[in-house]
mmCIF file of the C-alpha atoms, coordinates in Angstrom:
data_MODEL
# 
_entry.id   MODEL 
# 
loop_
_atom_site.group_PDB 
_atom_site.id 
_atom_site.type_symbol 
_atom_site.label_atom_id 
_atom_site.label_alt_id 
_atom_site.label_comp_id 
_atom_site.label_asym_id 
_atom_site.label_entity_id 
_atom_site.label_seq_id 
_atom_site.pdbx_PDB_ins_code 
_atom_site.Cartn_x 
_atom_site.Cartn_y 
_atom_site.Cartn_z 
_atom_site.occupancy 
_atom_site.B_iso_or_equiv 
_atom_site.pdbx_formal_charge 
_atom_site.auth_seq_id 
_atom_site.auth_comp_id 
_atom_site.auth_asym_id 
_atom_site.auth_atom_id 
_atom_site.pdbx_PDB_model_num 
ATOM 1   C CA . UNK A 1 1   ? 15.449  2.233   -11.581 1.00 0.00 ? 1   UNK A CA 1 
ATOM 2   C CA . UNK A 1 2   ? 11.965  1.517   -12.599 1.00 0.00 ? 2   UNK A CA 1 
ATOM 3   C CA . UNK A 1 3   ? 9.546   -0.786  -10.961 1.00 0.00 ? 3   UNK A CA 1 
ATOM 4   C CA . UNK A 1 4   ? 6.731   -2.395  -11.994 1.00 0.00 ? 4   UNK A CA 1 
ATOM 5   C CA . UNK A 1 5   ? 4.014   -4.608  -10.568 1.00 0.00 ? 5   UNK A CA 1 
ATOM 6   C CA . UNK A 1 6   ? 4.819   -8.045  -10.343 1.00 0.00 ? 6   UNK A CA 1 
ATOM 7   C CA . UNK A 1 7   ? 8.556   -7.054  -9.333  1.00 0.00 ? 7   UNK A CA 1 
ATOM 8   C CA . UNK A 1 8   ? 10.755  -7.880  -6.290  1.00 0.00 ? 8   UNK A CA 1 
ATOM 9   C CA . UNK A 1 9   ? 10.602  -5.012  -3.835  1.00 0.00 ? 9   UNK A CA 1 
ATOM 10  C CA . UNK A 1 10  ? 14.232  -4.078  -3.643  1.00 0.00 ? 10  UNK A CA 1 
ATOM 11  C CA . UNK A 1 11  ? 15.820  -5.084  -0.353  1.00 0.00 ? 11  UNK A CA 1 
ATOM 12  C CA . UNK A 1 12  ? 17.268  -2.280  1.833   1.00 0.00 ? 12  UNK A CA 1 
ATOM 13  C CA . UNK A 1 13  ? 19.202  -1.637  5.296   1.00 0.00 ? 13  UNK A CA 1 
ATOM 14  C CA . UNK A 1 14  ? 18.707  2.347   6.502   1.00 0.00 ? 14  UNK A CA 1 
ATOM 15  C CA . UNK A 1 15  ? 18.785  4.069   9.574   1.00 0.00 ? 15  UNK A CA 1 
ATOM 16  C CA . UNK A 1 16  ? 15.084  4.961   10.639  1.00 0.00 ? 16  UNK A CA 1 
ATOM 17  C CA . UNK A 1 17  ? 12.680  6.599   13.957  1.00 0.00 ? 17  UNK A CA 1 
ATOM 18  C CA . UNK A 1 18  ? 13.375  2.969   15.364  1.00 0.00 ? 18  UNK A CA 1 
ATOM 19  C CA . UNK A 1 19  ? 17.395  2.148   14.125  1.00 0.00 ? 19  UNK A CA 1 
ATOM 20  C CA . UNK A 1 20  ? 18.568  0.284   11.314  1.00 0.00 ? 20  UNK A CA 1 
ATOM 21  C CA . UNK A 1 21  ? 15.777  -1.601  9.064   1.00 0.00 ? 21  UNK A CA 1 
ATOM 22  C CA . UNK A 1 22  ? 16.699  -4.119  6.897   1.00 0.00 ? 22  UNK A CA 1 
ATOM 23  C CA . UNK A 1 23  ? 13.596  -3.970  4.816   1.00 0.00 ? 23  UNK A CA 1 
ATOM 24  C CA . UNK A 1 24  ? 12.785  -7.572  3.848   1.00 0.00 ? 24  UNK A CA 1 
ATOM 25  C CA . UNK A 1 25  ? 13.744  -8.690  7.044   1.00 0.00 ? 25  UNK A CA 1 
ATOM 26  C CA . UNK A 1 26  ? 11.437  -5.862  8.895   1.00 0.00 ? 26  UNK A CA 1 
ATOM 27  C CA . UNK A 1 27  ? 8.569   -7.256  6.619   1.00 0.00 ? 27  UNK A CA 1 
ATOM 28  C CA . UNK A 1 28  ? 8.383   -11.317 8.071   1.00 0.00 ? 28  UNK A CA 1 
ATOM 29  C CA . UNK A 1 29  ? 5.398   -12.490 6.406   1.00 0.00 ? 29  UNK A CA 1 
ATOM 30  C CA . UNK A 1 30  ? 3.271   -9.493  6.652   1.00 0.00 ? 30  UNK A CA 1 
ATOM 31  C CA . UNK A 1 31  ? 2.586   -7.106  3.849   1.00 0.00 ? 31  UNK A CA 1 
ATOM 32  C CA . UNK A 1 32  ? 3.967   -3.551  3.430   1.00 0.00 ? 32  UNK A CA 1 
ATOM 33  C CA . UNK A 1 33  ? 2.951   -0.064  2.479   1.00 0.00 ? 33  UNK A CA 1 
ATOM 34  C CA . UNK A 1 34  ? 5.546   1.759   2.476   1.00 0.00 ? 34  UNK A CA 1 
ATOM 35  C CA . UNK A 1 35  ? 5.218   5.699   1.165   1.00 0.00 ? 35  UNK A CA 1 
ATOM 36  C CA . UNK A 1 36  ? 7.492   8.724   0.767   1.00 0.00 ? 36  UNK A CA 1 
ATOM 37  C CA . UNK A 1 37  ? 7.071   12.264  1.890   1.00 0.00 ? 37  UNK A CA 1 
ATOM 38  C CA . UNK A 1 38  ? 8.858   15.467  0.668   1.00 0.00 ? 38  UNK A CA 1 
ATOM 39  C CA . UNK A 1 39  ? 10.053  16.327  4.208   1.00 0.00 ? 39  UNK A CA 1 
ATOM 40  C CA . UNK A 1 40  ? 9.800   16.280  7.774   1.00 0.00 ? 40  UNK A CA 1 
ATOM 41  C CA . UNK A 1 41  ? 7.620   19.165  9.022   1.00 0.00 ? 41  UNK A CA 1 
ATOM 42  C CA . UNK A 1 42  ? 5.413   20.215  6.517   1.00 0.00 ? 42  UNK A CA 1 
ATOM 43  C CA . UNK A 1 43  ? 1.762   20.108  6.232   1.00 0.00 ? 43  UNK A CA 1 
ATOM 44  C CA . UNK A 1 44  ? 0.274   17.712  4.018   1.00 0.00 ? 44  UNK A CA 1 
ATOM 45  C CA . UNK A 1 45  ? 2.631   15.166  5.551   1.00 0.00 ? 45  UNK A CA 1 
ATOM 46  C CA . UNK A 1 46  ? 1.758   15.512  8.383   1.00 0.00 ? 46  UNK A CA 1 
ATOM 47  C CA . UNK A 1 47  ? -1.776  15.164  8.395   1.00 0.00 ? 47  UNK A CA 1 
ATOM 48  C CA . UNK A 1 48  ? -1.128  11.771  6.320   1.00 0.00 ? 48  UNK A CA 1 
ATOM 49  C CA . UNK A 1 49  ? 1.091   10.436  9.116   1.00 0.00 ? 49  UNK A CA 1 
ATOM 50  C CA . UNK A 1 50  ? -1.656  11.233  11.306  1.00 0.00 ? 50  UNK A CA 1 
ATOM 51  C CA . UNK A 1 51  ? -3.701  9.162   9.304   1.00 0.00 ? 51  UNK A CA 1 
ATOM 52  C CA . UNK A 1 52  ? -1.673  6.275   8.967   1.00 0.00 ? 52  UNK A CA 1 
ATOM 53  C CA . UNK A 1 53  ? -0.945  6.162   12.311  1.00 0.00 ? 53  UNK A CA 1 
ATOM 54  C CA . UNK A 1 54  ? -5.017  5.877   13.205  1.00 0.00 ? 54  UNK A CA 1 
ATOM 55  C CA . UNK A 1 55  ? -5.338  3.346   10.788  1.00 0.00 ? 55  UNK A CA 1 
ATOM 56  C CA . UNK A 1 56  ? -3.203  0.862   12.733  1.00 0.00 ? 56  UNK A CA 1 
ATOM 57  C CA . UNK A 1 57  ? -5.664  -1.619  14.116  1.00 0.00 ? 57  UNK A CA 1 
ATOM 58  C CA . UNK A 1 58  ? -7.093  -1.931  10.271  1.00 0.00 ? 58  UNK A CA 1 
ATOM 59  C CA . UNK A 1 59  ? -3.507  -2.630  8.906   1.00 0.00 ? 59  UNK A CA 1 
ATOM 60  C CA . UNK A 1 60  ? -2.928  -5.246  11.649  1.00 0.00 ? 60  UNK A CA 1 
ATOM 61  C CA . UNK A 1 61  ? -5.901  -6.911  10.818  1.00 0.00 ? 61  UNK A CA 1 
ATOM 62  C CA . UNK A 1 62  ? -4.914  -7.340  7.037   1.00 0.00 ? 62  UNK A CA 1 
ATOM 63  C CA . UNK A 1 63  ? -1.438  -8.222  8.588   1.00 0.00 ? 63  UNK A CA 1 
ATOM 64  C CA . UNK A 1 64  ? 0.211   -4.997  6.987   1.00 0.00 ? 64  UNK A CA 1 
ATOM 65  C CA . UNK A 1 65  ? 3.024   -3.157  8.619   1.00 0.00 ? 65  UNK A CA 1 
ATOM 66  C CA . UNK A 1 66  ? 3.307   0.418   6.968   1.00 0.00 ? 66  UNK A CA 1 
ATOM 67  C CA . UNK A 1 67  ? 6.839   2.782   6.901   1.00 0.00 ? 67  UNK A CA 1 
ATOM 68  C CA . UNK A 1 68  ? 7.110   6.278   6.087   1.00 0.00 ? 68  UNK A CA 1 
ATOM 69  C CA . UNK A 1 69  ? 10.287  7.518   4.525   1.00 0.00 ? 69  UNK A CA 1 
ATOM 70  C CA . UNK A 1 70  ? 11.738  11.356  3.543   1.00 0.00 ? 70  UNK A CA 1 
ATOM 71  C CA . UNK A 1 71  ? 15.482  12.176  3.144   1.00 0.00 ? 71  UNK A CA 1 
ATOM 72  C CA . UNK A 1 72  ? 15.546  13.935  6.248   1.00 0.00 ? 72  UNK A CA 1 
ATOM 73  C CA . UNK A 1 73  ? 17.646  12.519  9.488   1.00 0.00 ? 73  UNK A CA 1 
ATOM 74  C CA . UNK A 1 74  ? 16.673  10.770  12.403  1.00 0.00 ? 74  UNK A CA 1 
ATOM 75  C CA . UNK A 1 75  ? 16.659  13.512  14.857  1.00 0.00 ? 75  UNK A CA 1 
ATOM 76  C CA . UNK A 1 76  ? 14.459  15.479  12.653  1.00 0.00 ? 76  UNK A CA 1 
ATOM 77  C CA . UNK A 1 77  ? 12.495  12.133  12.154  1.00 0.00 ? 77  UNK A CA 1 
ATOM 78  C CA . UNK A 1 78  ? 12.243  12.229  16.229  1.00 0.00 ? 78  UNK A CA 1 
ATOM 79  C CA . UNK A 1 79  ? 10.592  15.560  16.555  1.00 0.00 ? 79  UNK A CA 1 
ATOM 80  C CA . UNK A 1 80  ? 8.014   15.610  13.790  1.00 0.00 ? 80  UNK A CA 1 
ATOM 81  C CA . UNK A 1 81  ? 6.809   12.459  15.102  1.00 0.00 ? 81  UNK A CA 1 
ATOM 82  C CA . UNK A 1 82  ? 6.384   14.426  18.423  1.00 0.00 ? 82  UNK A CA 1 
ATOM 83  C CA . UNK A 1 83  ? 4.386   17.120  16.717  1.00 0.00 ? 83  UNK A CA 1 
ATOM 84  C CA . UNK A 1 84  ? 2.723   14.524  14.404  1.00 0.00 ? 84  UNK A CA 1 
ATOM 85  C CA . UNK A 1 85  ? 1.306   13.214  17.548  1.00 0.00 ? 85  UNK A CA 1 
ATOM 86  C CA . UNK A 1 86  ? -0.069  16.285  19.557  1.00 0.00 ? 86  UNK A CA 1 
ATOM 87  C CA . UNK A 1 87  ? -1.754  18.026  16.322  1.00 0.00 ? 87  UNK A CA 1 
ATOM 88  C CA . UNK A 1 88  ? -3.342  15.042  14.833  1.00 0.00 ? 88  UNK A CA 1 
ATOM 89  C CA . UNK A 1 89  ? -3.837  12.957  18.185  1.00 0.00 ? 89  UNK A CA 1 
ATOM 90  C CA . UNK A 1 90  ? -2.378  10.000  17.681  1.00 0.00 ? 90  UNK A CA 1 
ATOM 91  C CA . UNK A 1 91  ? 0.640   7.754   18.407  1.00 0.00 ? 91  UNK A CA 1 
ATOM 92  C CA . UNK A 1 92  ? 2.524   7.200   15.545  1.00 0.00 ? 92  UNK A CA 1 
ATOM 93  C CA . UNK A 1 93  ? 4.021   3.397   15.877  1.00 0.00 ? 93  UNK A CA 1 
ATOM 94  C CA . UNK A 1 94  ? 5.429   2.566   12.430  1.00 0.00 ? 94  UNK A CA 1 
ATOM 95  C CA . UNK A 1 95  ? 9.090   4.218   11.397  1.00 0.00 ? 95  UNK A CA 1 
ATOM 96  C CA . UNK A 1 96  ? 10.090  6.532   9.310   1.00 0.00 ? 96  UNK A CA 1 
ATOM 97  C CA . UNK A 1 97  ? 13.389  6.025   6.802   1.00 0.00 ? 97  UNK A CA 1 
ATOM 98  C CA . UNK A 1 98  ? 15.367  8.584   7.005   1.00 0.00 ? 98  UNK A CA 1 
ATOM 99  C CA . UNK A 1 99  ? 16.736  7.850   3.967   1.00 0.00 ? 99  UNK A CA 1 
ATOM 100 C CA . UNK A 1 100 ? 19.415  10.574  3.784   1.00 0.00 ? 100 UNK A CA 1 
ATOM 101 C CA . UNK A 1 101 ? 21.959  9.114   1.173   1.00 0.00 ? 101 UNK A CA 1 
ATOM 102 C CA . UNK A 1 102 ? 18.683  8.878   -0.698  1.00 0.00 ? 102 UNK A CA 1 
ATOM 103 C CA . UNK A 1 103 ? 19.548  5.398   -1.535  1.00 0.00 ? 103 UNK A CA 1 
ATOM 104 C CA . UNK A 1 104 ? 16.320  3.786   -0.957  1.00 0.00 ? 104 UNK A CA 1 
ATOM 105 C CA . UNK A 1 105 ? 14.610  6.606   -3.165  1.00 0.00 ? 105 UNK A CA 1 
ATOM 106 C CA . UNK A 1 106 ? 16.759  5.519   -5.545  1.00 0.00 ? 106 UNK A CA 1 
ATOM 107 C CA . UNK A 1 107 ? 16.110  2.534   -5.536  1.00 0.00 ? 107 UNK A CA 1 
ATOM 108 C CA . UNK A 1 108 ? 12.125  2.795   -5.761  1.00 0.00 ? 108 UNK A CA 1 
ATOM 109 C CA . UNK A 1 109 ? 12.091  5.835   -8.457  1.00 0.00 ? 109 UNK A CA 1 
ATOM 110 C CA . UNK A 1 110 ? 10.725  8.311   -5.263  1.00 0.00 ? 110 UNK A CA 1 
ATOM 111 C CA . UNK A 1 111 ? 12.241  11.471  -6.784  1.00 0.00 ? 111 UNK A CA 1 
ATOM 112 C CA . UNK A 1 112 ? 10.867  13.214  -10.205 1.00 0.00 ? 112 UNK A CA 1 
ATOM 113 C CA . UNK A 1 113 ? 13.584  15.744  -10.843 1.00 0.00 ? 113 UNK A CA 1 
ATOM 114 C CA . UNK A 1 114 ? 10.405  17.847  -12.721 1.00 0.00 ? 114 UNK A CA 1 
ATOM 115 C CA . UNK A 1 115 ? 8.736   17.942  -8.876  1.00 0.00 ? 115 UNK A CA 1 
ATOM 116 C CA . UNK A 1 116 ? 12.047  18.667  -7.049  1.00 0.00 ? 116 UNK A CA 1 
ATOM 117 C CA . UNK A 1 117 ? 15.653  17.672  -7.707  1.00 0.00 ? 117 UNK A CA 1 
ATOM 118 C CA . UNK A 1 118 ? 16.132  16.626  -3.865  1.00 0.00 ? 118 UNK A CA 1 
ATOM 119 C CA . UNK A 1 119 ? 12.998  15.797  -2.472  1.00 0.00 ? 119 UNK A CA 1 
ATOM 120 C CA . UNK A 1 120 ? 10.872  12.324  -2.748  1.00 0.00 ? 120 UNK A CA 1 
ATOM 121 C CA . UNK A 1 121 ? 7.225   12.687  -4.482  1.00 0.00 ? 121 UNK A CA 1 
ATOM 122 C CA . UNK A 1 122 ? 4.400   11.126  -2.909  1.00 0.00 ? 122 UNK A CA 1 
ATOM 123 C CA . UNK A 1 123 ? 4.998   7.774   -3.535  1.00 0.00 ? 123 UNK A CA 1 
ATOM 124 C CA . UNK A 1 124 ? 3.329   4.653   -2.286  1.00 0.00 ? 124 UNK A CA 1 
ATOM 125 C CA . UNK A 1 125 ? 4.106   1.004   -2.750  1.00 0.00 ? 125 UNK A CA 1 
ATOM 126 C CA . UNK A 1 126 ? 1.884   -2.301  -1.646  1.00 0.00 ? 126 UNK A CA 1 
ATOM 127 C CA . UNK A 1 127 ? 3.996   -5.125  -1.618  1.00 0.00 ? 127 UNK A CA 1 
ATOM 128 C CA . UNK A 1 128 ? 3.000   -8.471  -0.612  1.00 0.00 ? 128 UNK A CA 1 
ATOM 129 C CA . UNK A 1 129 ? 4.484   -11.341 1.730   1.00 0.00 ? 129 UNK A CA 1 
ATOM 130 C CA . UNK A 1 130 ? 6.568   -12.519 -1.294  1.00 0.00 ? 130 UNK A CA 1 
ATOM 131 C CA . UNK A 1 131 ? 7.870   -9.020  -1.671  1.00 0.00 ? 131 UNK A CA 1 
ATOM 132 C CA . UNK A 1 132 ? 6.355   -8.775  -4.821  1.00 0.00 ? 132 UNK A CA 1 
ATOM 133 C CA . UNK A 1 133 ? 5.181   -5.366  -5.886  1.00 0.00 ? 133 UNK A CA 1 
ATOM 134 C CA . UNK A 1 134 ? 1.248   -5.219  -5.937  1.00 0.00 ? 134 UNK A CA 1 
ATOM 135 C CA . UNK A 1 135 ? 0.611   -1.324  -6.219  1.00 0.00 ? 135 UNK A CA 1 
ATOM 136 C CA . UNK A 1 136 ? 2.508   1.632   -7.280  1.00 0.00 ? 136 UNK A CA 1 
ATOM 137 C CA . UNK A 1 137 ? 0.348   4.844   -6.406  1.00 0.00 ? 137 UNK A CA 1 
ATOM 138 C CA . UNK A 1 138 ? 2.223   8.491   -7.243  1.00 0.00 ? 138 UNK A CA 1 
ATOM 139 C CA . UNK A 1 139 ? 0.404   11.870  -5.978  1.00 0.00 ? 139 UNK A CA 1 
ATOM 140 C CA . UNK A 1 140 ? 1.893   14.935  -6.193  1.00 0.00 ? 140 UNK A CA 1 
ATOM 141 C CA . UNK A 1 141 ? 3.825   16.978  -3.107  1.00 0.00 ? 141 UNK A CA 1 
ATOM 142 C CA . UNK A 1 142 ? 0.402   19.169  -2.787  1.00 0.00 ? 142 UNK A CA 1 
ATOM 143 C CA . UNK A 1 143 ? -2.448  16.610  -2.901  1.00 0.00 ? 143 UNK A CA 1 
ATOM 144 C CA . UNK A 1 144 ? -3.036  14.229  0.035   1.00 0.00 ? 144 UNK A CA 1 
ATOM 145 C CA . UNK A 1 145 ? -3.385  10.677  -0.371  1.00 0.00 ? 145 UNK A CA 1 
ATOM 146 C CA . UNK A 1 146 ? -6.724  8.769   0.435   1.00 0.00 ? 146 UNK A CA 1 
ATOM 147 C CA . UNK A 1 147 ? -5.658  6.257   2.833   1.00 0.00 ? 147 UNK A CA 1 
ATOM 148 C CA . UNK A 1 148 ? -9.267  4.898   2.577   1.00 0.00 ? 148 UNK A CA 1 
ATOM 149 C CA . UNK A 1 149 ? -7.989  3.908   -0.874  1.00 0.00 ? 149 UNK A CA 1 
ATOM 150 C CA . UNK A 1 150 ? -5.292  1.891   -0.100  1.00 0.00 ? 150 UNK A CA 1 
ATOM 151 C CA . UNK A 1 151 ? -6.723  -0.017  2.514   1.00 0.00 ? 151 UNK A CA 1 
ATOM 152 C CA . UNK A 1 152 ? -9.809  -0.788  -0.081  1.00 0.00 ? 152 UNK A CA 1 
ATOM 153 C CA . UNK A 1 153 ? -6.741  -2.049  -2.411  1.00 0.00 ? 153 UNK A CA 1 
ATOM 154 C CA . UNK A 1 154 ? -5.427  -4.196  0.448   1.00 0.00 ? 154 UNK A CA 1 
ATOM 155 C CA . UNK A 1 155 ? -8.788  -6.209  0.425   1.00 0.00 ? 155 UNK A CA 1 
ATOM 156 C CA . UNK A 1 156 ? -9.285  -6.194  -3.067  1.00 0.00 ? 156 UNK A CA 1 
ATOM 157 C CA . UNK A 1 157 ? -5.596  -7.893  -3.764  1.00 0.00 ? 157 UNK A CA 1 
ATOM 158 C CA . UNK A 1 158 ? -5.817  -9.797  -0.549  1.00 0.00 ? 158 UNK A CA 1 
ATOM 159 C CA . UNK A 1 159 ? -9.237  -11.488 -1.638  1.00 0.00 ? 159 UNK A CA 1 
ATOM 160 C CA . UNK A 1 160 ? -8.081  -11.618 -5.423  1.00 0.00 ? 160 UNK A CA 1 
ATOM 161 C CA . UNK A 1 161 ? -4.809  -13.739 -4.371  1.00 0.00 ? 161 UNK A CA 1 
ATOM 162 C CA . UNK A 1 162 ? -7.294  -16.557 -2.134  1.00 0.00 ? 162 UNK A CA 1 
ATOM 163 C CA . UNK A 1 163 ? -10.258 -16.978 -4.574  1.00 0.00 ? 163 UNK A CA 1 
ATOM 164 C CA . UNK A 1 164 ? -10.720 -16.685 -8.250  1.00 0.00 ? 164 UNK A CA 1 
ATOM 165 C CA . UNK A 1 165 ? -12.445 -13.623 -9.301  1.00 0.00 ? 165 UNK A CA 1 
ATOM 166 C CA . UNK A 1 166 ? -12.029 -9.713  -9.880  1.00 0.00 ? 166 UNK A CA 1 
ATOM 167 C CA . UNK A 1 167 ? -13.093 -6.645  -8.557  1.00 0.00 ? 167 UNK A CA 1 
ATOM 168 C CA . UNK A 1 168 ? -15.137 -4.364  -10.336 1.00 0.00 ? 168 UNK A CA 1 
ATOM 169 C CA . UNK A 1 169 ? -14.839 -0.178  -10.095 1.00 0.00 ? 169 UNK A CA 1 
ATOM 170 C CA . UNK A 1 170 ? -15.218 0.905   -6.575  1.00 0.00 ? 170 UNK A CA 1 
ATOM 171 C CA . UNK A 1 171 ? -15.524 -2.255  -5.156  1.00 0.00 ? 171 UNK A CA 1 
ATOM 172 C CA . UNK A 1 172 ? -15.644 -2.324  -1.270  1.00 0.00 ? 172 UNK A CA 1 
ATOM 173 C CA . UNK A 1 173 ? -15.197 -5.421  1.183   1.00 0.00 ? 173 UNK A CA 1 
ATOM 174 C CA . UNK A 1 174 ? -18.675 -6.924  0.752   1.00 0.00 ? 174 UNK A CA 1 
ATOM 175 C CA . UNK A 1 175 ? -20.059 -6.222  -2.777  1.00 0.00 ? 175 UNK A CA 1 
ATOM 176 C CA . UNK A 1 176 ? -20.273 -8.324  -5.581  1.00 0.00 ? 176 UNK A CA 1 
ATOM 177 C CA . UNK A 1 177 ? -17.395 -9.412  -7.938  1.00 0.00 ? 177 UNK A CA 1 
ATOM 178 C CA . UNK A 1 178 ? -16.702 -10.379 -11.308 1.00 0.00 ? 178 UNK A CA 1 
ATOM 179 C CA . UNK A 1 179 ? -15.941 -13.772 -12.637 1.00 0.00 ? 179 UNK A CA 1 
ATOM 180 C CA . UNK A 1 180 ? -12.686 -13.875 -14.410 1.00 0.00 ? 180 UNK A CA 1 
ATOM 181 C CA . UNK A 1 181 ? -13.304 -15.025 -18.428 1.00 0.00 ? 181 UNK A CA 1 
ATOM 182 C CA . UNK A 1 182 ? -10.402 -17.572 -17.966 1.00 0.00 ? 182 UNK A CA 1 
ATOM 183 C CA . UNK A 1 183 ? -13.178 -19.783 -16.176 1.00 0.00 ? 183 UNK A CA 1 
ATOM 184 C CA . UNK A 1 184 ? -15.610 -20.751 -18.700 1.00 0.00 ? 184 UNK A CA 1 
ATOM 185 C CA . UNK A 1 185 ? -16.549 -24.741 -17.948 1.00 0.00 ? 185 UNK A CA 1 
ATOM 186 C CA . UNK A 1 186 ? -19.383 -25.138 -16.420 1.00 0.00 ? 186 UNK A CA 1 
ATOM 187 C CA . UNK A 1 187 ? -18.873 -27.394 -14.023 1.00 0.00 ? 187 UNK A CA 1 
ATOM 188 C CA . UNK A 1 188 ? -15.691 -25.425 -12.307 1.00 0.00 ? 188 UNK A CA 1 
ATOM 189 C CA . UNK A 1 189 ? -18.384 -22.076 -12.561 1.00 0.00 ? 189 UNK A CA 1 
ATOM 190 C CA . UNK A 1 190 ? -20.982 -24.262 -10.421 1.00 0.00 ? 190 UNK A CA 1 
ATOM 191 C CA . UNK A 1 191 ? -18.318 -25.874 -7.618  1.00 0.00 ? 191 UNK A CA 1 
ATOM 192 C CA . UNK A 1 192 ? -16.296 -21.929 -7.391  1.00 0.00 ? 192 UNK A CA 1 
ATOM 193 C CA . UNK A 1 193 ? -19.497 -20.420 -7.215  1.00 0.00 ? 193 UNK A CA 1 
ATOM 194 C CA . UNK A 1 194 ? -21.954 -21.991 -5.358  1.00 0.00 ? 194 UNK A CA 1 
ATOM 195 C CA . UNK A 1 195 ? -24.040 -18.197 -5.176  1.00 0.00 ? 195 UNK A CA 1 
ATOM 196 C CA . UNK A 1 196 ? -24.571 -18.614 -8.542  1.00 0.00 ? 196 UNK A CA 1 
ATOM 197 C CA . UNK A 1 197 ? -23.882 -15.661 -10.587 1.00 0.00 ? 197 UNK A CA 1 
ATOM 198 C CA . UNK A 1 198 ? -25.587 -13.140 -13.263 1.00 0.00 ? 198 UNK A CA 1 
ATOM 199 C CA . UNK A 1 199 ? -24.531 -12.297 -16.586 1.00 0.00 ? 199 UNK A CA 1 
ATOM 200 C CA . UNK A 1 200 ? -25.895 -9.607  -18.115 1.00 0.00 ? 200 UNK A CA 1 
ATOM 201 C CA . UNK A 1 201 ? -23.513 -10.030 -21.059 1.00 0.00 ? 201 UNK A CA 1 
ATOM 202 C CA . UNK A 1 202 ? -21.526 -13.404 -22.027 1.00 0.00 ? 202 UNK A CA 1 
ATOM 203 C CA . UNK A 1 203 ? -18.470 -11.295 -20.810 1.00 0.00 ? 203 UNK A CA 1 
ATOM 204 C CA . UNK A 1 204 ? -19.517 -9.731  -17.870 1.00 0.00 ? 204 UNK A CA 1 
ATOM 205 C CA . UNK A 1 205 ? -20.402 -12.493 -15.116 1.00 0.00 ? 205 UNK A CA 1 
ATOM 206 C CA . UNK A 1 206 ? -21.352 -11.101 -11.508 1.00 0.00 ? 206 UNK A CA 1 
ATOM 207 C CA . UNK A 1 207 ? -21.277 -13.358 -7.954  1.00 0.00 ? 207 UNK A CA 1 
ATOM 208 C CA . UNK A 1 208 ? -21.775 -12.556 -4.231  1.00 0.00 ? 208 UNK A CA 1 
ATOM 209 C CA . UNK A 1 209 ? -18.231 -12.075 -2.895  1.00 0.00 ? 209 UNK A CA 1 
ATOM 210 C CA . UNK A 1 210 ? -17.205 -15.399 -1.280  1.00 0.00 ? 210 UNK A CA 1 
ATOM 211 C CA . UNK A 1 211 ? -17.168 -16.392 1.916   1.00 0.00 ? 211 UNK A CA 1 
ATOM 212 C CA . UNK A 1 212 ? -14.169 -15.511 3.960   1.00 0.00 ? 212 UNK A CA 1 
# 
């Protein structure tokens, strides 16, 4: 199966670190980022656990649960976490699928048979309150992912979805944005953007990020 942004986020119930998930259901109204991982006690992994699991006070404020998943089993799943938390000093309180049937990497396209037959790529998914699919990101098994990254998505999509403009290239919470070309009148230009805006070319229209 292949996804694509703007899709439904296929709907799931798997044993995980914390029992049976049933995925939409797990997910309320927040957002979701959920990524894979090759397996359960190996390096890169588990640095990027560590990392998610530091990052929770800036997911809850963008009201964004994250889950891990790798095809290994739960009692494996329970004594990573345990190392997971002494070597990277942390408390890791999201869960991990432990997706063993490998259904749910089935269902989101986690394993390239060119990277490994059995094991799930890096893989990472935003999906929104609708359970729409907002991001697809793929690394390799030996690169790391930049979790500074995805939470600078988060903010971009999250401030995208509640007022009308863009973001340009390595936007961050705070810098200016782009005016979308579907707004031209204006009249609409002068009530959206108050700031007022530059435009160094008829295309290219620049404003203050709005007020949040």
């Amino acid at each position: 199966m292949t996804l694509r942004l703007g899709d439904t986020a296929p709907d799931f119930e798997q044993d995980s670190s914390i029992g049976k998930i049933k995925f939409h259901e797990w997910m309320g109204d927040s957002w979701a980022v959920l990524f894979s991982h090759p397996a359960d006690y190996t390096p890169v992994c588990t640095t990027e656990l560590g990392l998610t699991a530091k990052l929770k006070s800036e997911f809850d404020k963008r009201n964004v649960k994250a889950i891990g998943l790798s095809v290994d089993p739960v009692d494996k799943h329970a004594g990573w976490i345990k190392d997971i938390e002494e070597t990277q000093n942390c408390i890791v309180a999201f869960p991990i699928i432990a997706d063993v049937d490998k259904k749910v990497a089935v269902l989101y396209d986690m394993i390239h048979p060119n990277q490994s037959e059995t094991m799930t790529v890096r893989s990472l998914f935003i999906i929104d309150p609708k359970k729409k699919v907002r991001l697809i990101i793929t690394y390799p098994m030996s690169t790391g992912r930049n979790f500074d990254e995805v939470l600078r998505v988060i903010d971009a999509l999250q401030l995208t979805d509640n007022y009308t403009v863009a973001t340009p290239g390595n936007w961050k919470d705070g810098d200016d944005v782009i005016i979308p070309l579907t707004i031209q009148d204006e009249g609409v230009l002068n009530q959206k953007f108050p700031k007022g805006y530059k435009a160094p070319r008829p295309y290219l229209r620049i404003t203050p990020q709005p007020d949040k």
